[in-house]
Amino acid sequence: MAVMTTAAPKWGCFLVVVLFVVFNLTFMTDFTASLTSIEEDEDPKPRAWPVQFHSVLVMNYSGELQIIDLWYDWPNGRNFNIIRHQLGSRLFDLEWNNGTSFFYTLDGDGDGEYCRNAQLEVGILRPNWLDGAAYQGQRRVDGFLCNVWQKADFIWYYEDVLTKRPVHWRFYTGREAHVMTFEVGAVLEDSKWQAPSYCFESNKDDHTKINHALGRPKPVKTIKSGRVYIRHSHRS
C-alpha cells in the first residue's frame, strides 16, 4: 500500500505538467496565428524620409527631361533642388523652412545673374509627410517591385518592397521622377546653401529671365503637415 500511495501523486503531477505544456503550446500557437493574421491584414506604411539625404532624380514631363540634384536637410530647415535641363543650363531652387525660396541662375552657366525670391505659406516637407497616405497595393516600376501610396491626390509614391528606398514619384500633373541615387546622411556643405548676393538686389529680380529658366510657372499643390497648399513651381 505504501508503494501505490507514493506512485499515484507522481503520475498525477506528471499529467498536470503534460496538460500545462499542451495548453501553453496551443495558446501560443493560436496567439501567434492571430498576430500574424492581424499583421497580414494591415497595409504597409511608407518609411519616413531620413532627416538628411542626397538624391539624383531624372524627371520626365511629357518627354521633357531634367536631372535634379536634391539635397534635403531637415535639421537645418532647408531643401535644395539643382535643376539641369537636357542640354541646357542650371536653375537653383533653394527653399527654407520659414517659407522663403530663391530661384536663381549663375553667370558661369552663361545665363547671367538673375534671381527671383518668393515667400510661401509653408516651408519644406517634414520627414513624415507621407503619414496618412492611402495604400494602393503593389506595382512594378523601373524594374522594382514597389509598394505604392497616394497622398492627397497630389503624388503617387513608389517604394521598393525589399529596401524601403523610394524608387519613383508620379505627380498629379503627369510629371514623373525616377530616383537614380538615394544617399542617406549625405550633407551639402554650408557655403553652398547661401543664395548669391544679387538675390537681394532689386535690379536682379528679372521675372522674364527666371520664368524662362523655370519654364512658365503653373500652380501646383504642396503638402505640409497633412494639408495641401497651392504654390508655384518649376514645370511641375
GROMACS .gro file of C-alpha atoms in nm:
model
  236
    1MET     CA    1   0.000   0.000   0.000
    2ALA     CA    2   0.285   0.239   0.077
    3VAL     CA    3   0.429   0.192  -0.276
    4MET     CA    4   0.097   0.263  -0.451
    5THR     CA    5   0.027   0.566  -0.235
    6THR     CA    6   0.364   0.714  -0.333
    7ALA     CA    7   0.329   0.642  -0.711
    8ALA     CA    8  -0.016   0.796  -0.756
    9PRO     CA    9   0.086   1.153  -0.677
   10LYS     CA   10   0.388   1.121  -0.909
   11TRP     CA   11   0.167   1.020  -1.203
   12GLY     CA   12  -0.078   1.290  -1.114
   13CYS     CA   13   0.192   1.557  -1.116
   14PHE     CA   14   0.324   1.426  -1.446
   15LEU     CA   15  -0.021   1.451  -1.609
   16VAL     CA   16  -0.065   1.805  -1.477
   17VAL     CA   17   0.269   1.908  -1.626
   18VAL     CA   18   0.182   1.749  -1.963
   19LEU     CA   19  -0.157   1.921  -1.974
   20PHE     CA   20   0.003   2.254  -1.880
   21VAL     CA   21   0.261   2.223  -2.160
   22VAL     CA   22  -0.003   2.123  -2.417
   23PHE     CA   23  -0.226   2.413  -2.310
   24ASN     CA   24   0.056   2.665  -2.339
   25LEU     CA   25   0.168   2.537  -2.677
   26THR     CA   26  -0.188   2.554  -2.808
   27PHE     CA   27  -0.238   2.902  -2.664
   28MET     CA   28   0.089   3.035  -2.805
   29THR     CA   29   0.018   2.882  -3.147
   30ASP     CA   30  -0.327   3.042  -3.160
   31PHE     CA   31  -0.192   3.373  -3.028
   32THR     CA   32   0.090   3.380  -3.284
   33ALA     CA   33  -0.153   3.293  -3.562
   34SER     CA   34  -0.380   3.577  -3.452
   35LEU     CA   35  -0.093   3.826  -3.453
   36THR     CA   36   0.018   3.706  -3.796
   37SER     CA   37  -0.335   3.745  -3.926
   38ILE     CA   38  -0.355   4.099  -3.788
   39GLU     CA   39  -0.018   4.191  -3.938
   40GLU     CA   40  -0.118   4.049  -4.276
   41ASP     CA   41  -0.441   4.249  -4.269
   42GLU     CA   42  -0.259   4.579  -4.201
   43ASP     CA   43  -0.149   4.782  -4.501
   44PRO     CA   44   0.223   4.858  -4.528
   45LYS     CA   45   0.332   5.203  -4.414
   46PRO     CA   46   0.581   5.416  -4.610
   47ARG     CA   47   0.914   5.474  -4.443
   48ALA     CA   48   0.967   5.828  -4.318
   49TRP     CA   49   1.232   6.025  -4.500
   50PRO     CA   50   1.574   6.034  -4.337
   51VAL     CA   51   1.637   6.377  -4.189
   52GLN     CA   52   1.928   6.433  -4.429
   53PHE     CA   53   1.987   6.281  -4.771
   54HIS     CA   54   2.102   6.347  -5.126
   55SER     CA   55   1.920   6.208  -5.426
   56VAL     CA   56   1.968   6.232  -5.802
   57LEU     CA   57   1.638   6.235  -5.989
   58VAL     CA   58   1.564   6.203  -6.358
   59MET     CA   59   1.248   6.400  -6.428
   60ASN     CA   60   1.022   6.334  -6.725
   61TYR     CA   61   0.738   6.569  -6.811
   62SER     CA   62   0.572   6.482  -7.143
   63GLY     CA   63   0.909   6.390  -7.289
   64GLU     CA   64   1.093   6.691  -7.149
   65LEU     CA   65   1.384   6.567  -6.938
   66GLN     CA   66   1.566   6.717  -6.641
   67ILE     CA   67   1.820   6.598  -6.388
   68ILE     CA   68   1.774   6.723  -6.033
   69ASP     CA   69   2.024   6.708  -5.751
   70LEU     CA   70   1.804   6.706  -5.443
   71TRP     CA   71   1.960   6.791  -5.105
   72TYR     CA   72   1.724   6.750  -4.809
   73ASP     CA   73   1.836   6.883  -4.471
   74TRP     CA   74   1.556   6.882  -4.215
   75PRO     CA   75   1.765   6.959  -3.900
   76ASN     CA   76   1.877   7.284  -4.062
   77GLY     CA   77   1.537   7.357  -4.216
   78ARG     CA   78   1.644   7.367  -4.580
   79ASN     CA   79   1.594   7.194  -4.913
   80PHE     CA   80   1.787   7.246  -5.236
   81ASN     CA   81   1.697   7.145  -5.592
   82ILE     CA   82   1.970   7.196  -5.853
   83ILE     CA   83   1.789   7.153  -6.183
   84ARG     CA   84   1.954   7.093  -6.518
   85HIS     CA   85   1.751   7.084  -6.837
   86GLN     CA   86   1.860   6.845  -7.110
   87LEU     CA   87   2.147   7.013  -7.299
   88GLY     CA   88   2.055   7.328  -7.111
   89SER     CA   89   2.151   7.547  -6.820
   90ARG     CA   90   2.107   7.504  -6.447
   91LEU     CA   91   1.842   7.654  -6.225
   92PHE     CA   92   1.889   7.667  -5.848
   93ASP     CA   93   1.579   7.630  -5.630
   94LEU     CA   94   1.672   7.696  -5.267
   95GLU     CA   95   1.396   7.654  -5.007
   96TRP     CA   96   1.393   7.733  -4.636
   97ASN     CA   97   1.160   7.617  -4.362
   98ASN     CA   98   1.044   7.975  -4.295
   99GLY     CA   99   0.876   7.975  -4.638
  100THR     CA  100   1.147   8.173  -4.817
  101SER     CA  101   1.252   8.041  -5.159
  102PHE     CA  102   1.513   8.164  -5.405
  103PHE     CA  103   1.518   8.073  -5.774
  104TYR     CA  104   1.837   8.183  -5.943
  105THR     CA  105   2.087   8.129  -6.224
  106LEU     CA  106   2.464   8.167  -6.222
  107ASP     CA  107   2.664   8.377  -6.463
  108GLY     CA  108   2.913   8.095  -6.510
  109ASP     CA  109   2.639   7.889  -6.677
  110GLY     CA  110   2.601   8.152  -6.949
  111ASP     CA  111   2.260   8.276  -6.839
  112GLY     CA  112   2.368   8.585  -6.648
  113GLU     CA  113   2.296   8.657  -6.284
  114TYR     CA  114   1.924   8.654  -6.224
  115CYS     CA  115   1.723   8.575  -5.916
  116ARG     CA  116   1.364   8.564  -5.803
  117ASN     CA  117   1.255   8.514  -5.444
  118ALA     CA  118   0.921   8.416  -5.301
  119GLN     CA  119   0.764   8.396  -4.958
  120LEU     CA  120   0.534   8.097  -4.926
  121GLU     CA  121   0.287   7.999  -4.657
  122VAL     CA  122   0.466   7.671  -4.598
  123GLY     CA  123   0.821   7.550  -4.550
  124ILE     CA  124   0.988   7.230  -4.664
  125LEU     CA  125   0.834   6.885  -4.634
  126ARG     CA  126   0.854   6.713  -4.298
  127PRO     CA  127   1.024   6.370  -4.283
  128ASN     CA  128   0.685   6.214  -4.202
  129TRP     CA  129   0.493   6.396  -4.476
  130LEU     CA  130   0.365   6.062  -4.609
  131ASP     CA  131   0.170   5.989  -4.290
  132GLY     CA  132  -0.192   5.920  -4.379
  133ALA     CA  133  -0.118   5.829  -4.742
  134ALA     CA  134  -0.362   5.576  -4.890
  135TYR     CA  135  -0.210   5.238  -4.978
  136GLN     CA  136  -0.266   5.144  -5.343
  137GLY     CA  137  -0.113   4.797  -5.350
  138GLN     CA  138   0.200   4.676  -5.527
  139ARG     CA  139   0.325   4.773  -5.872
  140ARG     CA  140   0.639   4.703  -6.067
  141VAL     CA  141   0.813   5.018  -6.192
  142ASP     CA  142   1.164   5.082  -6.325
  143GLY     CA  143   1.239   4.713  -6.265
  144PHE     CA  144   1.150   4.721  -5.893
  145LEU     CA  145   0.854   4.567  -5.711
  146CYS     CA  146   0.714   4.858  -5.512
  147ASN     CA  147   0.451   4.938  -5.255
  148VAL     CA  148   0.250   5.238  -5.375
  149TRP     CA  149   0.076   5.512  -5.177
  150GLN     CA  150  -0.132   5.807  -5.287
  151LYS     CA  151  -0.108   6.132  -5.091
  152ALA     CA  152  -0.386   6.391  -5.113
  153ASP     CA  153  -0.448   6.347  -5.488
  154PHE     CA  154  -0.107   6.508  -5.529
  155ILE     CA  155   0.154   6.234  -5.562
  156TRP     CA  156   0.181   5.859  -5.609
  157TYR     CA  157   0.484   5.740  -5.415
  158TYR     CA  158   0.661   5.413  -5.507
  159GLU     CA  159   0.887   5.246  -5.250
  160ASP     CA  160   1.097   4.933  -5.305
  161VAL     CA  161   0.939   4.643  -5.115
  162LEU     CA  162   1.275   4.499  -5.009
  163THR     CA  163   1.490   4.801  -4.925
  164LYS     CA  164   1.218   5.060  -4.843
  165ARG     CA  165   1.401   5.311  -5.062
  166PRO     CA  166   1.200   5.548  -5.283
  167VAL     CA  167   1.205   5.442  -5.648
  168HIS     CA  168   0.955   5.655  -5.837
  169TRP     CA  169   0.727   5.955  -5.780
  170ARG     CA  170   0.437   6.044  -6.006
  171PHE     CA  171   0.271   6.382  -5.965
  172TYR     CA  172  -0.090   6.469  -6.045
  173THR     CA  173   0.032   6.684  -6.336
  174GLY     CA  174   0.183   6.379  -6.507
  175ARG     CA  175   0.537   6.475  -6.412
  176GLU     CA  176   0.745   6.173  -6.307
  177ALA     CA  177   1.061   6.141  -6.100
  178HIS     CA  178   1.287   5.837  -6.135
  179VAL     CA  179   1.511   5.803  -5.830
  180MET     CA  180   1.861   5.717  -5.951
  181THR     CA  181   2.053   5.752  -5.623
  182PHE     CA  182   1.949   5.787  -5.260
  183GLU     CA  183   2.231   5.865  -5.016
  184VAL     CA  184   2.109   5.866  -4.656
  185GLY     CA  185   2.301   6.106  -4.434
  186ALA     CA  186   2.470   6.296  -4.717
  187VAL     CA  187   2.502   6.669  -4.640
  188LEU     CA  188   2.591   6.958  -4.870
  189GLU     CA  189   2.849   7.196  -4.725
  190ASP     CA  190   2.707   7.511  -4.568
  191SER     CA  191   2.868   7.751  -4.817
  192LYS     CA  192   2.657   7.602  -5.098
  193TRP     CA  193   2.334   7.697  -4.921
  194GLN     CA  194   2.395   8.071  -4.939
  195ALA     CA  195   2.189   8.246  -5.206
  196PRO     CA  196   2.409   8.480  -5.415
  197SER     CA  197   2.425   8.846  -5.317
  198TYR     CA  198   2.233   8.959  -5.626
  199CYS     CA  199   1.925   8.778  -5.493
  200PHE     CA  200   1.899   9.075  -5.258
  201GLU     CA  201   1.931   9.338  -5.533
  202SER     CA  202   1.609   9.460  -5.692
  203ASN     CA  203   1.765   9.501  -6.038
  204LYS     CA  204   1.839   9.128  -6.049
  205ASP     CA  205   1.476   9.030  -5.989
  206ASP     CA  206   1.413   8.959  -6.356
  207HIS     CA  207   1.094   8.755  -6.377
  208THR     CA  208   1.124   8.712  -6.753
  209LYS     CA  209   1.467   8.551  -6.733
  210ILE     CA  210   1.381   8.332  -6.436
  211ASN     CA  211   1.048   8.228  -6.586
  212HIS     CA  212   1.236   8.125  -6.898
  213ALA     CA  213   1.472   7.912  -6.690
  214LEU     CA  214   1.189   7.773  -6.482
  215GLY     CA  215   0.952   7.720  -6.766
  216ARG     CA  216   0.626   7.903  -6.730
  217PRO     CA  217   0.533   7.857  -6.364
  218LYS     CA  218   0.199   7.700  -6.300
  219PRO     CA  219   0.015   7.644  -5.973
  220VAL     CA  220   0.084   7.310  -5.809
  221LYS     CA  221  -0.010   7.154  -5.480
  222THR     CA  222   0.231   7.144  -5.191
  223ILE     CA  223   0.192   6.920  -4.886
  224LYS     CA  224   0.266   7.049  -4.537
  225SER     CA  225   0.161   6.881  -4.215
  226GLY     CA  226  -0.114   6.683  -4.383
  227ARG     CA  227  -0.266   6.986  -4.558
  228VAL     CA  228  -0.242   7.081  -4.923
  229TYR     CA  229  -0.145   7.431  -5.030
  230ILE     CA  230  -0.100   7.592  -5.369
  231ARG     CA  231   0.238   7.723  -5.469
  232HIS     CA  232   0.420   7.796  -5.793
  233SER     CA  233   0.694   7.565  -5.900
  234HIS     CA  234   0.918   7.480  -6.191
  235ARG     CA  235   0.728   7.296  -6.460
  236SER     CA  236   0.551   7.066  -6.220
   0.00000   0.00000   0.00000
